[in-house]
PDB file of C-alpha atoms in Angstrom:
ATOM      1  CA  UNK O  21     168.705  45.031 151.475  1.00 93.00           C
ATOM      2  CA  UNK O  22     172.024  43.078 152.246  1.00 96.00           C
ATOM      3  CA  UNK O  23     174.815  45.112 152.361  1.00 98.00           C
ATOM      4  CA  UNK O  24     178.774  45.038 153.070  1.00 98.00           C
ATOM      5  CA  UNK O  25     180.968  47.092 154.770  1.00 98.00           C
ATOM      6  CA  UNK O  26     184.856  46.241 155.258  1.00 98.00           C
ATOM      7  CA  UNK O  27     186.923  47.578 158.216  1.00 98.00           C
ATOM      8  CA  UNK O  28     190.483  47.646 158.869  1.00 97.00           C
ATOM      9  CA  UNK O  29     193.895  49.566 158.520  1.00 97.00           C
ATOM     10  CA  UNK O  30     195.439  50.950 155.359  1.00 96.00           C
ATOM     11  CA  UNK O  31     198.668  50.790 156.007  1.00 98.00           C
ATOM     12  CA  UNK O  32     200.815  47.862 156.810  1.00 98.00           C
ATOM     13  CA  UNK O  33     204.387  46.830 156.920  1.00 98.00           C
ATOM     14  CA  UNK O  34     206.015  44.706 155.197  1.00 98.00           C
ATOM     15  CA  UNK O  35     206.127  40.927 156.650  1.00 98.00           C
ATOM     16  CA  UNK O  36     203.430  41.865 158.545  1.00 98.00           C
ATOM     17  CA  UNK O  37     200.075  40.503 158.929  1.00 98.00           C
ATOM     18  CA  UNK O  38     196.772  42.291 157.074  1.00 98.00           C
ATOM     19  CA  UNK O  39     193.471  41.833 158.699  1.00 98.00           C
ATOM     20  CA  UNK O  40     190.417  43.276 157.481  1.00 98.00           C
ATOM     21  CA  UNK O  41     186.623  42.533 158.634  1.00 98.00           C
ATOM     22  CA  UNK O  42     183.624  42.860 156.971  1.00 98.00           C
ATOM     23  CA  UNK O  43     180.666  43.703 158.746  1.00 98.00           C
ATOM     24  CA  UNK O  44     176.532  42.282 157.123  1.00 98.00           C
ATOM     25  CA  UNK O  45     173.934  44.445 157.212  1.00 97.00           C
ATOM     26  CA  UNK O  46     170.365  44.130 156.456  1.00 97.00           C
ATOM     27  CA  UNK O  47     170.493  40.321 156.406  1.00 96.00           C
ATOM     28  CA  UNK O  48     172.309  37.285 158.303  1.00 96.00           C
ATOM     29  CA  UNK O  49     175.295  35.656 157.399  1.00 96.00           C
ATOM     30  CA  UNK O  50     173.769  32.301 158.085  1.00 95.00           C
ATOM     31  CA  UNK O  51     171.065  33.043 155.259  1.00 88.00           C
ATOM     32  CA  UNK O  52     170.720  29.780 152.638  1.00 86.00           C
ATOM     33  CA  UNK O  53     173.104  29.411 149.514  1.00 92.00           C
ATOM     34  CA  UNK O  54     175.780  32.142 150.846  1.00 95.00           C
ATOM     35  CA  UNK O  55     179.219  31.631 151.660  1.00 96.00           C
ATOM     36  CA  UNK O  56     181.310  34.840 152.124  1.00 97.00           C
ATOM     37  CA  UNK O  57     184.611  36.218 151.162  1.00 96.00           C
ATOM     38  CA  UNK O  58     187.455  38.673 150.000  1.00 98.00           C
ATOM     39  CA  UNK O  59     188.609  39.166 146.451  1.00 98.00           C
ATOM     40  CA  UNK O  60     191.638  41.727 145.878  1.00 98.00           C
ATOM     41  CA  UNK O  61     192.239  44.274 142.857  1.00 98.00           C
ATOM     42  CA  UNK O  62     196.073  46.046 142.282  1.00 98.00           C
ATOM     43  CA  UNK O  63     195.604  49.298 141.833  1.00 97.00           C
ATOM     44  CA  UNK O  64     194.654  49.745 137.796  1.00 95.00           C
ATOM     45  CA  UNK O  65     194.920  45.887 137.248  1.00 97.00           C
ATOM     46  CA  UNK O  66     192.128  42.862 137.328  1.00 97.00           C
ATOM     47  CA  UNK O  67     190.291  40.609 139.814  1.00 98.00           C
ATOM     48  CA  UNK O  68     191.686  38.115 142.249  1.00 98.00           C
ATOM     49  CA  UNK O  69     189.634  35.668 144.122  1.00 98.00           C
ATOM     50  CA  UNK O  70     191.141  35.222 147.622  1.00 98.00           C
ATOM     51  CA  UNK O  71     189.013  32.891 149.276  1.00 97.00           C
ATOM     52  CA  UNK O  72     185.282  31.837 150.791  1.00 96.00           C
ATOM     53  CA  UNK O  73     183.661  30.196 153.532  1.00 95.00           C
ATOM     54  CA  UNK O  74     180.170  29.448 154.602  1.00 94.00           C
ATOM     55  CA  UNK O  75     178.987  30.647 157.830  1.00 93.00           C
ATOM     56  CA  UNK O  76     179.933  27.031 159.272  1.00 92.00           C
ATOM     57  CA  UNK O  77     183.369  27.160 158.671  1.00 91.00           C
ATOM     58  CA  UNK O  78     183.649  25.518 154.856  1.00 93.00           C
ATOM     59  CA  UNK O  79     186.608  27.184 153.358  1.00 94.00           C
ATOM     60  CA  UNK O  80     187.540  27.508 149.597  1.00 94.00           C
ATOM     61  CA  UNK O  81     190.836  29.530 149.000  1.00 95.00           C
ATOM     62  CA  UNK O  82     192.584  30.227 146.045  1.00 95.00           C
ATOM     63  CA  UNK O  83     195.538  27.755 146.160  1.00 95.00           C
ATOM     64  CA  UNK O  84     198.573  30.526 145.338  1.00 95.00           C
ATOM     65  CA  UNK O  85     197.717  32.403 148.779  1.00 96.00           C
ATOM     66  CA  UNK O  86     196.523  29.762 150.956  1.00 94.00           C
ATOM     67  CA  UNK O  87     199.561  29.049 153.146  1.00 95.00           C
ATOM     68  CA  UNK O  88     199.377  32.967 153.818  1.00 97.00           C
ATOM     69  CA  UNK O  89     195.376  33.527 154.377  1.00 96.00           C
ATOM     70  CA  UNK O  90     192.554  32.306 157.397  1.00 97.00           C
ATOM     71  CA  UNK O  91     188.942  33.497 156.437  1.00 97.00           C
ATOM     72  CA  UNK O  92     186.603  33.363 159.643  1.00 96.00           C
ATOM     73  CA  UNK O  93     183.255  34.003 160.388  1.00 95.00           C
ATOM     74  CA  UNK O  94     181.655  35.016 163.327  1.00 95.00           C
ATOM     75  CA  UNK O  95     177.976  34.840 163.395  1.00 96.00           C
ATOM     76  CA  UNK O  96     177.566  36.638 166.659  1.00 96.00           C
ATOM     77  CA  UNK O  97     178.644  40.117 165.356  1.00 97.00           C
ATOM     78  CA  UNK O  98     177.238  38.968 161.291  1.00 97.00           C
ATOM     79  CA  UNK O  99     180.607  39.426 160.579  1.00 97.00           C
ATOM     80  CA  UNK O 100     183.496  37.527 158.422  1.00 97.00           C
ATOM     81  CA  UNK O 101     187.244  38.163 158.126  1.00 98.00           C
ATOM     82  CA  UNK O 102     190.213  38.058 156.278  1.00 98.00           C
ATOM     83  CA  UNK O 103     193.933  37.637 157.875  1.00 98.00           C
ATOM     84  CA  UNK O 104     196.938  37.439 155.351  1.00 98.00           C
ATOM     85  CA  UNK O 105     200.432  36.957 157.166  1.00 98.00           C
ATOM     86  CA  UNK O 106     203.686  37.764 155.438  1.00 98.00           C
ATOM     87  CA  UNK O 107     202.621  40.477 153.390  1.00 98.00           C
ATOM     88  CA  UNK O 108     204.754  42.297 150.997  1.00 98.00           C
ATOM     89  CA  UNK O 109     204.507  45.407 148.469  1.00 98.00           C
ATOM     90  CA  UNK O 110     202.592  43.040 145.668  1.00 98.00           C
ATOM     91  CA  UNK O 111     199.376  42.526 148.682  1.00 98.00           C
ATOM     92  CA  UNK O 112     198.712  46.334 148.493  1.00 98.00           C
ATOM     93  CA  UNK O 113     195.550  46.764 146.650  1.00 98.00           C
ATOM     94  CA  UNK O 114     191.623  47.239 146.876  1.00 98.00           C
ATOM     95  CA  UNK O 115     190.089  44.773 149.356  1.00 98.00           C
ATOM     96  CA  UNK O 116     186.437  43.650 148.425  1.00 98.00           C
ATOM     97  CA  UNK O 117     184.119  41.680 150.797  1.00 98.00           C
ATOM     98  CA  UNK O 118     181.588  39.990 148.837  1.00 98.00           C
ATOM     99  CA  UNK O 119     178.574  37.002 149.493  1.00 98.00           C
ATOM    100  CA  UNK O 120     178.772  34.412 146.392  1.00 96.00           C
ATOM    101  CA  UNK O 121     175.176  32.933 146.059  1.00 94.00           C
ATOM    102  CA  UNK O 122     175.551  29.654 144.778  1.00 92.00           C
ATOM    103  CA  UNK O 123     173.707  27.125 142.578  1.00 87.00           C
ATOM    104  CA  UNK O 124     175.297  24.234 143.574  1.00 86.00           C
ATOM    105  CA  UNK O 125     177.783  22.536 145.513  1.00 84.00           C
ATOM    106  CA  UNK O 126     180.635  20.220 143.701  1.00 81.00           C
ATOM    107  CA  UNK O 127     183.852  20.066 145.033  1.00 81.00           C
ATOM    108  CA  UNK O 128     183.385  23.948 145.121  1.00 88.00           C
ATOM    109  CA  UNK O 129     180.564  25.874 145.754  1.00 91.00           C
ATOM    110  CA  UNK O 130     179.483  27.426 142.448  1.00 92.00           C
ATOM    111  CA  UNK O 131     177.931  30.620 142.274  1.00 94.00           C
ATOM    112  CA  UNK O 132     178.512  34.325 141.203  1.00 97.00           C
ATOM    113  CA  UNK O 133     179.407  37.200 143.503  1.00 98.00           C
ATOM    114  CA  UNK O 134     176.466  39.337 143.421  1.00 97.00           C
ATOM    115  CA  UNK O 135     177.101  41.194 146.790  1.00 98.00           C
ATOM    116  CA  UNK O 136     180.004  43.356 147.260  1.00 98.00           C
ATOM    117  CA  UNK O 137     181.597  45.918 149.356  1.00 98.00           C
ATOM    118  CA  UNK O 138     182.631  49.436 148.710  1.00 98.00           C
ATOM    119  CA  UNK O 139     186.125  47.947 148.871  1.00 98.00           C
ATOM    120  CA  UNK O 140     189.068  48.991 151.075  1.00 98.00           C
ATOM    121  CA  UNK O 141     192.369  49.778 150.085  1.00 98.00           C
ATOM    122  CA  UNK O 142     195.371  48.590 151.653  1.00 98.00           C
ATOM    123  CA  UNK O 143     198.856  49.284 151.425  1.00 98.00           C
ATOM    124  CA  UNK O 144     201.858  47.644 152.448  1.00 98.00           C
ATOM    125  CA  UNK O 145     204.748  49.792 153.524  1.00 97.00           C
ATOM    126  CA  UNK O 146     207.121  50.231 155.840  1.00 96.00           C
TER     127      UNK O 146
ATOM    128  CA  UNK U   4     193.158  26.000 136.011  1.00 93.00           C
ATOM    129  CA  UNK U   5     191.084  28.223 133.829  1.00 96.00           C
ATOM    130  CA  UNK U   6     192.491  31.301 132.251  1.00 97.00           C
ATOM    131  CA  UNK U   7     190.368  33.874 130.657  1.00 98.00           C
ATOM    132  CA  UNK U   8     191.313  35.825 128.144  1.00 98.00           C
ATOM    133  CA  UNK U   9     188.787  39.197 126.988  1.00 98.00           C
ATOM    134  CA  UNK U  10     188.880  40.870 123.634  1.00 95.00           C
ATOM    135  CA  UNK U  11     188.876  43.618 122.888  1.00 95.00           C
ATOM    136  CA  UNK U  12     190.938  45.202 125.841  1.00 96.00           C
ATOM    137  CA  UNK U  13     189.521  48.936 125.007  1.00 97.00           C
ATOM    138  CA  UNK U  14     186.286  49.802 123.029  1.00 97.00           C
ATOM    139  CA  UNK U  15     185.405  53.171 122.071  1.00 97.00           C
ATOM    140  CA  UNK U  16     181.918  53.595 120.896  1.00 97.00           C
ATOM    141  CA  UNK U  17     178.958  55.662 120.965  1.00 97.00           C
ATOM    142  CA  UNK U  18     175.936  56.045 122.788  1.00 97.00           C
ATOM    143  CA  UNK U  19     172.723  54.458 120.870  1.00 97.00           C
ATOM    144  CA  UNK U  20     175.598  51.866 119.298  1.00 98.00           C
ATOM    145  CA  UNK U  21     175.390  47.937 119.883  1.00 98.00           C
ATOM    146  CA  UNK U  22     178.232  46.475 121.325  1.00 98.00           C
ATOM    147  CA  UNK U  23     179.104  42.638 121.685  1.00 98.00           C
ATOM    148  CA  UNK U  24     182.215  41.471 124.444  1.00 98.00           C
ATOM    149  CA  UNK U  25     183.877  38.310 124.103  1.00 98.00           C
ATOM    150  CA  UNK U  26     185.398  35.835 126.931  1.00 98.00           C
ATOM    151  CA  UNK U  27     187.419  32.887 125.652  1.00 98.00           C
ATOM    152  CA  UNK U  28     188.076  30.203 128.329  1.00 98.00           C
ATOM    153  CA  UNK U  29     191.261  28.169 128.154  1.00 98.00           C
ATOM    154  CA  UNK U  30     189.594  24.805 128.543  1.00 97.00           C
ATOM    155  CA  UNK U  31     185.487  24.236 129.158  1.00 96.00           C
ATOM    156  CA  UNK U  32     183.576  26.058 131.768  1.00 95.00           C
ATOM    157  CA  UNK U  33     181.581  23.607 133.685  1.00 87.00           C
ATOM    158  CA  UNK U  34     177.939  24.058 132.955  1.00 82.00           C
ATOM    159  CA  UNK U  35     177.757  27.449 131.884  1.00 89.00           C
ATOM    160  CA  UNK U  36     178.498  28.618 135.354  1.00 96.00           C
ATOM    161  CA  UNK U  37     179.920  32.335 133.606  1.00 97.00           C
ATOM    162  CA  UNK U  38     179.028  35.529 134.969  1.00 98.00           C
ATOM    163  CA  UNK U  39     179.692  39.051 133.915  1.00 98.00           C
ATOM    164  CA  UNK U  40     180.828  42.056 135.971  1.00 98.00           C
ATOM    165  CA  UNK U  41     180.481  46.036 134.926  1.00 98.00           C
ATOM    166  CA  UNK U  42     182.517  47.849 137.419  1.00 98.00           C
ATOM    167  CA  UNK U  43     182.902  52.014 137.569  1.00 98.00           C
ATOM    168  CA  UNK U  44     185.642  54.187 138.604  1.00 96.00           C
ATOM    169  CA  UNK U  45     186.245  54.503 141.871  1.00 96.00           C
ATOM    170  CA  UNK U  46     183.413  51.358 142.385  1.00 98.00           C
ATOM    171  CA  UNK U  47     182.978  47.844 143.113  1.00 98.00           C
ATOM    172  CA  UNK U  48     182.214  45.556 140.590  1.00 98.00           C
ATOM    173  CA  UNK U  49     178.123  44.904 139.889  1.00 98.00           C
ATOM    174  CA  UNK U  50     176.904  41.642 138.750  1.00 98.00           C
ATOM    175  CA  UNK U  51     175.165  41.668 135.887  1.00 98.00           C
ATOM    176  CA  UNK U  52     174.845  38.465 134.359  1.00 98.00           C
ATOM    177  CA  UNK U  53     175.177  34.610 135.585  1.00 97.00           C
ATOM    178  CA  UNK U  54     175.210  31.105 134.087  1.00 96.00           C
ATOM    179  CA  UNK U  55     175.940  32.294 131.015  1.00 97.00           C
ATOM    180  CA  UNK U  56     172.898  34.118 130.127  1.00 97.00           C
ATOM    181  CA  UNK U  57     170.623  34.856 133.054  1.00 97.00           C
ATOM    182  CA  UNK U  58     170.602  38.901 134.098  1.00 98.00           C
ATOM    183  CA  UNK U  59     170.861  39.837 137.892  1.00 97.00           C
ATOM    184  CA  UNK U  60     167.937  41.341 139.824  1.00 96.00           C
ATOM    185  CA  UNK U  61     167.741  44.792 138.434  1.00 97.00           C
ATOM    186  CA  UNK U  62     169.742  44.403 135.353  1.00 98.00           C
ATOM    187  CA  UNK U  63     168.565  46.294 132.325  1.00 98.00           C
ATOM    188  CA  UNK U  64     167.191  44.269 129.423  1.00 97.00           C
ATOM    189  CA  UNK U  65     169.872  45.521 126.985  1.00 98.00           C
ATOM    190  CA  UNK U  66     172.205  43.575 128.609  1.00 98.00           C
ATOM    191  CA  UNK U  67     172.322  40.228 127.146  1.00 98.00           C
ATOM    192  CA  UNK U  68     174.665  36.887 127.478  1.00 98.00           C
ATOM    193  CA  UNK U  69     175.526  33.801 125.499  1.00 97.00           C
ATOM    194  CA  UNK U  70     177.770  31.485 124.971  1.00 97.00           C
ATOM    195  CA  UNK U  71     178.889  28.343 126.475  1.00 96.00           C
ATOM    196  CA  UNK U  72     181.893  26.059 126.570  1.00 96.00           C
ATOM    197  CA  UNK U  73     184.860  28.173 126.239  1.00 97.00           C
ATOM    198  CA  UNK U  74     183.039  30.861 124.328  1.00 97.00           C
ATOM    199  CA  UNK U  75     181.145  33.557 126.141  1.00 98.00           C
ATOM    200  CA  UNK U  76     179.798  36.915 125.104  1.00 98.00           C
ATOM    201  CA  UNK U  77     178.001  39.974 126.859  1.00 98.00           C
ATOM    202  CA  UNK U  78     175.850  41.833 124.186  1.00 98.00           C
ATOM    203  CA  UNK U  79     174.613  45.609 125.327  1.00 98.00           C
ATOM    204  CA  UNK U  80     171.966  46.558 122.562  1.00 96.00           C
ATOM    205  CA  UNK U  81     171.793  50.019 122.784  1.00 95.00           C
ATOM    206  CA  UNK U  82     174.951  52.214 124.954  1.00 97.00           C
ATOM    207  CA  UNK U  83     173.725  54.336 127.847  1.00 98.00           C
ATOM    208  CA  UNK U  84     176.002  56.905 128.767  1.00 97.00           C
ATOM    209  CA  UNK U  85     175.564  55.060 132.153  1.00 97.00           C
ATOM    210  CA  UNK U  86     177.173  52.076 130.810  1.00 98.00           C
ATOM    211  CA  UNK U  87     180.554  53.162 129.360  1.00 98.00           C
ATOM    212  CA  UNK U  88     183.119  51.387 132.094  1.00 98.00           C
ATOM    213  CA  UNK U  89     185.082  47.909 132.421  1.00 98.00           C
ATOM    214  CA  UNK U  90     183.536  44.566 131.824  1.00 98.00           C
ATOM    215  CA  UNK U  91     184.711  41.149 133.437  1.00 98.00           C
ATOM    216  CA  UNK U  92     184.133  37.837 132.990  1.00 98.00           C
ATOM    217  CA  UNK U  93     184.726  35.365 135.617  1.00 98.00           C
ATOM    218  CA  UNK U  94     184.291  31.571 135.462  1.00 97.00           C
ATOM    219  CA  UNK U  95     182.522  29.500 138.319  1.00 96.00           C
ATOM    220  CA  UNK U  96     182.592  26.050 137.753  1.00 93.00           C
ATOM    221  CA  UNK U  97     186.080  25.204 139.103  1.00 91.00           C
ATOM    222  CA  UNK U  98     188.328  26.271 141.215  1.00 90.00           C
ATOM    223  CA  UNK U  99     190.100  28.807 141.250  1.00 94.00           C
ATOM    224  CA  UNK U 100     187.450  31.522 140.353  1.00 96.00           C
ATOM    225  CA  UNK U 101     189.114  32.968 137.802  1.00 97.00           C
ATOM    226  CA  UNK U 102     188.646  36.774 136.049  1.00 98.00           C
ATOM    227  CA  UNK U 103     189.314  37.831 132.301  1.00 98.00           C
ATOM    228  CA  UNK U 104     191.519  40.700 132.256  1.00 98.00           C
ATOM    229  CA  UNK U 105     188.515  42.772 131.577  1.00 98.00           C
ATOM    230  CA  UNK U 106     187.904  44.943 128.565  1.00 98.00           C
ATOM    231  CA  UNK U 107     187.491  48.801 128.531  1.00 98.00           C
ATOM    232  CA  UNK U 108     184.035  50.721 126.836  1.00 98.00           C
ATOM    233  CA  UNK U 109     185.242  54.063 126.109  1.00 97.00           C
ATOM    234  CA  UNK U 110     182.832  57.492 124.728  1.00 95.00           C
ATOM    235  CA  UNK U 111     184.073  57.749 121.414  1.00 93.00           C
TER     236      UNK U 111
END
């Protein structure tokens, strides 16, 4: 059974750079129809996509962080991560990993999330 | 981009009641590609329900979609205590992936 597991501080200051990995378990993160990624939830508000790649290095992110975010994969260590630069007060919230399983491919791979993380929370403070 | 706007924010219903989400889309989702999300206090969110209408892998079969176009629903025929939480929709078919605000089943 696939599973997720995210790693990484919870605190950081402000104008500083987050980075969080997320570790797969029970499966391979070159498996068929996966890519992997991060979405973020505020503490007692909704979800935010941040961004997904495959295994080879195909990268979707959500255009409103993407100057800010790198999403990597490693498939030595079956393990993917997140680095967001310039972070400020509004980045502090629940960090998910999660595989999206898609159907098909058209100008974005299109799929639902149906693996997640526990989730990590981060804050940013000085 | 696609906005997604859930009513009602908060339920508050009873177990053994029928209950019936809605997820408006601001313009077309492509295909159906709509999936539904039930997530816990304290939890991640679970997938429960893609394309529209198709249930996960282990999804009860009181949990029911429909919809397509820019109108989406998540029926739940008969309330487990199990299954009072928040609900999101999320659209696939274009980017960005974008969540409803999510709406709130409450024990009445």
């Amino acid at each position: 059974q696939l599973q997720l597991q995210e790693s990484g501080p919870g605190l950081v200051k402000p104008s500083d750079t987050l980075s969080l990995t997320c570790t797969v378990s029970g499966g391979s993160i070159t498996s068929g129809r996966s890519f992997w990624g991060w979405i973020r939830q505020p503490p007692g508000k909704g979800l935010e996509w941040i961004g997904s790649s495959s295994y080879r290095g195909n990268i979707y992110y959500n255009a409103t962080l993407k100057s800010r975010i790198t999403i990597s994969a490693d498939t030595s260590e079956n393990q993917f991560s997140l680095k967001m630069s310039s972070v400020t007060a509004a980045d502090t919230a629940v960090y998910y990993c999660t595989r999206l399983r898609y159907e098909d491919v058209w100008g974005i791979p299109r799929g639902a999330f149906d693996i997640w993380g526990q989730g990590t929370m981060v804050t940013v403070s000085s | 981009e696609i906005v997604l706007t859930q009513s009602p924010g908060t339920l508050s219903l009873s177990p053994g009641e029928r209950v019936t989400l809605s997820c408006r889309a601001s313009q077309s989702v492509d295909s159906s590609y709509l999936a539904w999300y039930q997530q816990k206090p304290g939890q991640a969110p679970r997938l429960l329900i893609y394309g529209a209408s198709s249930r996960a892998t282990g999804i009860p079969d009181r949990f029911s979609g429909s919809g397509s176009g820019t109108d989406f629903t998540l029926t739940i025929t008969r309330l487990e205590p199990e299954d009072f939480a928040v609900y999101y929709c999320q659209q696939y078919g274009s980017s960005p992936y974008a969540f409803g605000q999510g709406t709130k089943l409450e024990i009445k």
